[in-house]
Amino acid sequence: MNLLDRLWGAFPAFLMARRNVARAKTRSALAVAVILIGVVAIGAIGAGGVAFQESQFETLGSIGADLQVFAGEDNENGYLTAADVGRIDRVSGQAEIVPLKQGNADVIEGGSTAGSATVYGVDEPSTLYEVREGSIPPNWRNGVLVGSTLADRYDLRPGSKVTLRRTVTEDGETVRRTEEYRVTAVLAQGGQADIANPNEAFVLPPDEFDDDAFAQVIVRAEDATAANETAMQIKRTFNGRRQLVSVFERGDVAEQIDEAFRLINLFLVGIGAISLVVAGVSIANVMLMSAIERSEEIGVLRAVGYQKLDIVRIMLAEATLLGVVGSLLGGAVTLGVVAVINDALLGDPFAFPPGSLGYVAAGMVFGVIASLLAGIYPAWTAARERPVEALRG
């Protein structure tokens, strides 16, 4: 006797259940197939939703807990001044601030305009951006940083030269100034939600801008709680009856997006769970048919001393066995499906995001539980039948 036979012998109810399931191969196979489909529906939808969420956050970029402070609707200047930046710095305490200037420029090639782009003025760009090519000197005071999209469009590399035509103020008059800059570095691709997205922008030292007009100030808070406290303090400092500044809390957006994805995922998983309810009905039907066909067998078992609880145990063992087989097969198929989804969305079939395998496990557990619950009524019906009536058929 091998080890598997010994294990079956240690659990006689499951030994009889295995025999009964094997006798009705077609019906049992259909029940297992329905469970498999239900497990795949829950696991693949749930894990696929997590992978989709992960891919979207990669596209959006790092939202983080930063604050963005802009001029408010009642600000007469329409921008933040150097004095405003100083007050924001004092109010923010230990949090790092990044003042940001902003303008527009035309890209000049061969004496004519080849395109236009946003221009940012940042004192320490390494606090906001990562570099794809080249490097940003510690004391960066000249040259230009180029976004990845613009670098590819105009074939710019570190050491290349680019000519920009910008509108500046000289002696109180607005003029168009054309200057040539040497490319210091090409910035890495940024997500759609990145602050001051660099993909289609040039970054210059702030001294290249003639005035002290700041489009925004970025406050890099440690976490969402610190960001919220800093935002409230900035509003109390600047805004009384008039809204001189407006504060945008990026952490709130991250929480709202995450909650929206979670609710959508739960809804889709709920739809997938319906298939397991159908699987439960199928198993209940299989068990009822099995009880009817084996009424004489059940009568014999009762006549030789088997109690009602023994009959219930055997019938529930059959339902559980079907659920376990269907769930194991469903789990294996689900992992394959999720690997395909991960490869399509994340570029790596084995890049299972946190929580995705939990949906696979939940689908398998739900499959076993649904099978067990579906077997209760047929088992109790079979156990309640009187031995004499069962023997009569």
Coordinates of C-alpha atoms in Angstrom, one line a residue:
M1 CA 0.0 0.0 0.0
N2 CA 1.5 3.3 -1.0
L3 CA 1.4 6.6 0.9
L4 CA -1.6 8.0 -1.0
D5 CA -3.7 4.9 -0.3
R6 CA -2.8 5.1 3.4
L7 CA -3.9 8.7 3.5
W8 CA -7.2 7.8 1.8
G9 CA -7.6 5.0 4.3
A10 CA -7.1 7.4 7.2
F11 CA -10.2 9.3 6.1
P12 CA -12.8 6.7 5.0
A13 CA -15.4 9.3 4.2
F14 CA -13.1 10.8 1.6
L15 CA -12.1 7.3 0.3
M16 CA -15.8 6.6 -0.4
A17 CA -16.2 10.1 -1.8
R18 CA -13.4 9.5 -4.2
R19 CA -15.0 6.3 -5.4
N20 CA -18.4 7.9 -5.9
V21 CA -16.9 10.8 -7.8
A22 CA -15.0 8.5 -10.0
R23 CA -18.1 6.5 -10.8
A24 CA -19.9 9.5 -12.2
K25 CA -17.0 10.9 -14.3
T26 CA -18.9 13.0 -16.7
R27 CA -21.1 14.7 -14.2
S28 CA -18.2 15.2 -11.8
A29 CA -16.0 16.6 -14.6
L30 CA -18.7 19.2 -15.5
A31 CA -19.0 20.2 -11.8
V32 CA -15.3 20.6 -11.6
A33 CA -15.2 22.7 -14.8
V34 CA -17.9 25.1 -13.5
I35 CA -15.9 25.6 -10.3
L36 CA -12.7 26.1 -12.3
I37 CA -14.4 28.8 -14.4
G38 CA -15.7 30.5 -11.2
V39 CA -12.2 30.5 -9.6
V40 CA -10.6 31.9 -12.8
A41 CA -13.3 34.6 -13.0
I42 CA -12.6 35.8 -9.4
G43 CA -8.9 35.4 -9.5
A44 CA -8.2 36.8 -12.9
I45 CA -10.6 39.7 -12.6
G46 CA -9.2 40.7 -9.2
A47 CA -5.5 40.1 -9.9
G48 CA -5.9 41.7 -13.4
G49 CA -7.5 44.7 -11.8
V50 CA -4.5 45.1 -9.5
A51 CA -2.1 44.9 -12.4
F52 CA -4.2 47.5 -14.3
Q53 CA -4.1 49.8 -11.3
E54 CA -0.3 49.3 -11.0
S55 CA 0.2 50.1 -14.7
Q56 CA -1.9 53.2 -14.5
F57 CA 0.0 54.5 -11.5
E58 CA 3.2 53.9 -13.5
T59 CA 1.7 56.0 -16.3
L60 CA 0.6 58.7 -14.0
G61 CA 3.9 58.8 -12.2
S62 CA 4.7 59.4 -8.5
I63 CA 1.8 61.4 -7.1
G64 CA 3.2 61.4 -3.6
A65 CA 2.2 63.8 -0.8
D66 CA 3.6 67.0 -2.3
L67 CA 1.8 70.3 -2.1
Q68 CA 1.6 72.8 -5.0
V69 CA 1.0 76.4 -4.0
F70 CA -0.3 78.8 -6.7
A71 CA -1.4 82.4 -6.8
G72 CA -5.0 82.6 -5.7
E73 CA -8.0 84.1 -7.6
D74 CA -7.7 87.3 -5.5
N75 CA -3.9 87.7 -6.0
E76 CA -3.5 91.0 -7.9
N77 CA -0.1 90.0 -9.2
G78 CA -1.3 86.7 -10.7
Y79 CA 1.9 85.0 -9.5
L80 CA 3.9 84.4 -6.4
T81 CA 6.7 86.8 -5.5
A82 CA 10.0 86.2 -3.8
A83 CA 8.5 87.5 -0.5
D84 CA 5.6 85.0 -0.9
V85 CA 8.2 82.2 -1.4
G86 CA 10.0 83.3 1.8
R87 CA 6.8 83.1 3.8
I88 CA 5.9 79.7 2.4
D89 CA 9.4 78.5 3.3
R90 CA 9.0 79.7 6.9
V91 CA 5.5 78.2 7.3
S92 CA 6.6 74.9 5.9
G93 CA 9.1 74.3 8.6
Q94 CA 11.4 71.3 7.8
A95 CA 9.7 70.5 4.5
E96 CA 11.7 71.2 1.4
I97 CA 10.3 73.8 -1.0
V98 CA 11.0 74.1 -4.7
P99 CA 10.1 77.5 -6.2
L100 CA 9.2 77.2 -9.9
K101 CA 9.2 79.8 -12.7
Q102 CA 7.5 79.1 -15.9
G103 CA 7.3 80.5 -19.5
N104 CA 7.1 79.5 -23.1
A105 CA 9.7 79.4 -25.8
D106 CA 10.0 78.7 -29.5
V107 CA 12.6 76.3 -30.8
I108 CA 14.6 77.8 -33.6
E109 CA 16.2 75.7 -36.3
G110 CA 17.8 77.2 -39.4
G111 CA 16.4 80.7 -38.5
S112 CA 12.8 79.6 -38.4
T113 CA 10.5 78.3 -35.7
A114 CA 10.5 74.5 -35.5
G115 CA 8.1 74.2 -32.6
S116 CA 7.3 75.5 -29.1
A117 CA 7.7 74.2 -25.6
T118 CA 7.2 75.0 -21.9
V119 CA 10.2 76.4 -20.1
Y120 CA 10.7 75.9 -16.4
G121 CA 13.1 77.8 -14.1
V122 CA 14.3 75.6 -11.2
D123 CA 17.2 76.3 -8.9
E124 CA 17.8 72.6 -8.0
P125 CA 16.3 70.5 -10.7
S126 CA 17.7 67.3 -9.2
T127 CA 15.1 67.5 -6.5
L128 CA 12.3 67.1 -9.1
Y129 CA 13.8 65.2 -12.0
E130 CA 15.9 62.2 -12.8
V131 CA 18.4 62.1 -15.6
R132 CA 18.4 59.8 -18.7
E133 CA 21.6 61.1 -20.2
G134 CA 24.4 63.4 -18.9
S135 CA 24.4 64.9 -15.4
I136 CA 23.3 68.0 -13.5
P137 CA 26.2 69.9 -11.9
P138 CA 25.9 70.6 -8.2
N139 CA 26.0 74.4 -8.8
W140 CA 24.0 74.5 -12.0
R141 CA 24.1 78.0 -13.4
N142 CA 24.1 77.7 -17.1
G143 CA 23.0 75.3 -19.9
V144 CA 19.6 73.7 -20.4
L145 CA 18.0 70.5 -19.4
V146 CA 15.8 68.9 -22.1
G147 CA 12.8 66.7 -21.6
S148 CA 13.0 63.2 -23.2
T149 CA 10.3 63.8 -25.8
L150 CA 11.9 67.1 -27.0
A151 CA 15.3 65.4 -27.0
D152 CA 14.1 62.7 -29.3
R153 CA 12.1 65.1 -31.5
Y154 CA 15.0 67.5 -32.1
D155 CA 17.8 64.9 -31.8
L156 CA 19.4 66.6 -28.8
R157 CA 22.0 65.0 -26.6
P158 CA 24.3 66.3 -23.8
G159 CA 26.7 68.7 -25.5
S160 CA 24.2 69.6 -28.3
K161 CA 23.2 73.2 -28.8
V162 CA 19.6 74.4 -29.0
T163 CA 18.3 77.9 -29.8
L164 CA 15.3 79.2 -27.9
R165 CA 13.3 82.4 -28.5
R166 CA 11.5 83.7 -25.4
T167 CA 9.5 86.7 -24.4
V168 CA 11.3 88.6 -21.6
T169 CA 11.1 92.0 -19.9
E170 CA 13.9 94.4 -20.4
D171 CA 13.8 97.9 -18.9
G172 CA 10.1 97.6 -18.4
E173 CA 9.5 96.6 -22.0
T174 CA 8.5 93.2 -23.4
V175 CA 10.8 91.9 -26.0
R176 CA 11.6 88.7 -27.9
R177 CA 15.1 87.4 -27.1
T178 CA 16.8 84.6 -28.9
E179 CA 19.6 82.7 -27.2
E180 CA 21.6 79.6 -27.8
Y181 CA 22.1 77.0 -24.9
R182 CA 24.2 74.0 -24.6
V183 CA 22.4 70.8 -23.4
T184 CA 23.6 69.8 -20.0
A185 CA 21.4 66.7 -19.6
V186 CA 18.4 64.9 -21.0
L187 CA 15.8 64.2 -18.4
A188 CA 14.2 60.8 -17.8
Q189 CA 10.6 60.1 -19.0
G190 CA 8.1 61.4 -16.5
G191 CA 4.6 60.2 -15.7
Q192 CA 1.5 62.2 -16.7
A193 CA 0.9 63.3 -13.1
D194 CA 4.4 64.3 -12.3
I195 CA 4.9 67.9 -11.0
A196 CA 6.2 70.2 -13.8
N197 CA 6.2 67.3 -16.2
P198 CA 9.5 67.5 -18.1
N199 CA 8.7 65.3 -21.1
E200 CA 8.0 68.3 -23.5
A201 CA 9.8 71.0 -21.6
F202 CA 13.1 72.8 -21.2
V203 CA 14.5 73.5 -17.8
L204 CA 16.7 76.6 -17.3
P205 CA 18.4 78.1 -14.2
P206 CA 16.0 80.6 -12.6
D207 CA 18.5 83.5 -13.3
E208 CA 17.6 83.2 -17.0
F209 CA 14.2 84.7 -16.1
D210 CA 14.4 88.4 -15.6
D211 CA 11.8 88.8 -12.9
D212 CA 10.9 87.2 -9.6
A213 CA 7.5 85.9 -10.7
F214 CA 7.0 82.3 -9.6
A215 CA 4.3 80.2 -11.2
Q216 CA 4.2 77.8 -8.2
V217 CA 6.0 76.6 -5.1
I218 CA 6.3 72.9 -4.5
V219 CA 6.3 71.8 -0.9
R220 CA 7.8 68.3 -0.5
A221 CA 6.1 67.0 2.7
E222 CA 7.1 63.7 4.4
D223 CA 3.6 62.1 4.3
A224 CA 0.0 62.9 3.8
T225 CA -0.6 64.0 7.4
A226 CA 2.3 66.5 7.3
A227 CA 1.1 67.7 3.9
N228 CA -2.4 68.4 5.2
E229 CA -1.1 70.3 8.3
T230 CA 1.3 72.4 6.1
A231 CA -1.5 73.2 3.6
M232 CA -3.8 74.4 6.4
Q233 CA -0.9 76.5 7.9
I234 CA -0.2 78.1 4.5
K235 CA -3.9 78.9 3.9
R236 CA -4.1 80.5 7.4
T237 CA -1.0 82.6 6.7
F238 CA -2.1 83.9 3.3
N239 CA -5.8 83.7 3.1
G240 CA -8.1 85.8 5.2
R241 CA -11.1 87.3 3.5
R242 CA -9.3 87.1 0.2
Q243 CA -7.8 84.0 -1.5
L244 CA -4.2 85.1 -2.2
V245 CA -2.9 81.5 -2.7
S246 CA -4.5 78.2 -3.6
V247 CA -3.0 74.9 -2.4
F248 CA -3.4 71.7 -4.2
E249 CA -2.8 68.5 -2.1
R250 CA -1.6 65.8 -4.4
G251 CA -2.0 63.1 -1.7
D252 CA -5.8 63.6 -1.8
V253 CA -5.8 62.8 -5.5
A254 CA -3.8 59.7 -4.9
E255 CA -6.2 58.5 -2.2
Q256 CA -9.2 59.2 -4.5
I257 CA -7.7 57.3 -7.4
D258 CA -6.8 54.4 -5.2
E259 CA -10.3 54.2 -3.7
A260 CA -11.9 54.4 -7.2
F261 CA -9.7 51.5 -8.4
R262 CA -10.5 49.5 -5.3
L263 CA -14.3 49.9 -5.7
I264 CA -14.2 49.1 -9.4
N265 CA -12.1 46.0 -8.6
L266 CA -14.5 44.8 -5.9
F267 CA -17.5 45.3 -8.3
L268 CA -15.8 43.2 -11.0
V269 CA -14.9 40.5 -8.5
G270 CA -18.5 40.5 -7.3
I271 CA -19.6 39.8 -10.9
G272 CA -17.0 37.0 -11.1
A273 CA -18.3 35.6 -7.8
I274 CA -21.7 35.1 -9.5
S275 CA -20.1 32.3 -11.6
L276 CA -19.2 30.5 -8.4
V277 CA -22.8 30.8 -7.2
V278 CA -23.7 29.1 -10.4
A279 CA -21.0 26.5 -9.7
G280 CA -22.6 25.9 -6.3
V281 CA -26.0 25.3 -7.9
S282 CA -24.3 22.8 -10.3
I283 CA -22.7 20.9 -7.4
A284 CA -26.0 20.8 -5.5
N285 CA -27.6 19.3 -8.6
V286 CA -24.8 16.7 -8.9
M287 CA -25.2 15.8 -5.3
L288 CA -28.9 15.5 -5.5
M289 CA -28.7 13.3 -8.6
S290 CA -26.1 11.2 -6.9
A291 CA -28.3 10.8 -3.8
I292 CA -31.2 9.7 -5.9
E293 CA -29.2 7.2 -7.9
R294 CA -27.6 5.8 -4.8
S295 CA -30.7 5.6 -2.7
E296 CA -30.4 1.8 -2.4
E297 CA -26.7 2.1 -1.5
I298 CA -27.5 4.7 1.2
G299 CA -30.3 2.4 2.5
V300 CA -27.8 -0.5 2.8
L301 CA -25.3 1.8 4.7
R302 CA -28.0 2.8 7.1
A303 CA -29.2 -0.8 7.5
V304 CA -25.7 -2.0 8.5
G305 CA -25.2 0.7 11.1
Y306 CA -24.2 4.0 9.4
Q307 CA -25.7 7.0 11.2
K308 CA -27.2 10.1 9.6
L309 CA -24.1 12.0 10.5
D310 CA -22.0 9.4 8.6
I311 CA -24.0 9.8 5.5
V312 CA -23.8 13.6 5.8
R313 CA -20.0 13.3 6.2
I314 CA -19.7 11.2 3.1
M315 CA -21.8 13.5 0.9
L316 CA -20.0 16.6 2.2
A317 CA -16.7 14.9 1.5
E318 CA -17.8 14.4 -2.2
A319 CA -18.8 18.1 -2.5
T320 CA -15.5 19.2 -0.8
L321 CA -13.5 16.9 -3.1
L322 CA -15.1 18.4 -6.2
G323 CA -14.5 21.9 -4.8
V324 CA -10.8 21.2 -4.0
V325 CA -10.1 19.7 -7.4
G326 CA -11.9 22.5 -9.2
S327 CA -10.2 25.2 -7.1
L328 CA -6.7 23.7 -7.5
L329 CA -7.1 23.5 -11.3
G330 CA -8.7 26.9 -11.3
G331 CA -5.8 28.4 -9.3
A332 CA -3.3 27.0 -11.8
V333 CA -5.2 28.3 -14.8
T334 CA -5.7 31.7 -13.1
L335 CA -1.9 32.1 -12.5
G336 CA -1.4 31.5 -16.2
V337 CA -4.0 34.0 -17.2
V338 CA -2.7 36.6 -14.7
A339 CA 0.9 36.1 -16.0
V340 CA -0.4 36.9 -19.5
I341 CA -2.2 40.0 -18.1
N342 CA 1.0 41.1 -16.2
D343 CA 3.1 40.7 -19.4
A344 CA 0.6 42.9 -21.3
L345 CA 0.2 45.6 -18.7
L346 CA 3.5 45.5 -16.8
G347 CA 5.9 44.0 -19.3
D348 CA 6.8 41.1 -17.0
P349 CA 4.7 38.0 -16.6
F350 CA 6.0 37.3 -13.1
A351 CA 5.6 40.9 -11.8
F352 CA 2.7 40.1 -9.5
P353 CA 1.8 43.3 -7.7
P354 CA 1.0 43.2 -3.9
G355 CA -2.5 41.9 -3.4
S356 CA -2.8 40.1 -6.8
L357 CA -2.1 36.7 -5.5
G358 CA -4.5 37.3 -2.7
Y359 CA -7.3 37.4 -5.2
V360 CA -6.2 34.1 -6.6
A361 CA -6.2 32.5 -3.2
A362 CA -9.5 34.1 -2.3
G363 CA -11.0 32.6 -5.5
M364 CA -9.8 29.2 -4.6
V365 CA -11.0 29.4 -1.0
F366 CA -14.4 30.7 -2.2
G367 CA -14.6 27.8 -4.6
V368 CA -14.1 25.2 -1.8
I369 CA -16.6 27.0 0.5
A370 CA -19.2 27.3 -2.3
S371 CA -18.9 23.6 -3.0
L372 CA -19.2 22.7 0.7
L373 CA -22.3 24.9 1.2
A374 CA -23.8 23.5 -2.0
G375 CA -23.5 19.9 -0.6
I376 CA -25.2 20.6 2.7
Y377 CA -28.8 20.3 1.5
P378 CA -28.3 17.1 -0.7
A379 CA -26.3 15.5 2.1
W380 CA -29.0 16.2 4.7
T381 CA -31.8 15.0 2.3
A382 CA -29.9 11.7 1.7
A383 CA -29.3 11.2 5.4
R384 CA -32.9 11.8 6.4
E385 CA -34.3 9.1 4.1
R386 CA -35.4 6.0 6.1
P387 CA -33.5 2.8 5.4
V388 CA -36.6 0.8 4.4
E389 CA -37.7 3.4 1.9
A390 CA -34.2 3.7 0.5
L391 CA -34.0 0.0 0.0
R392 CA -37.3 0.0 -1.9
G393 CA -35.8 2.6 -4.2

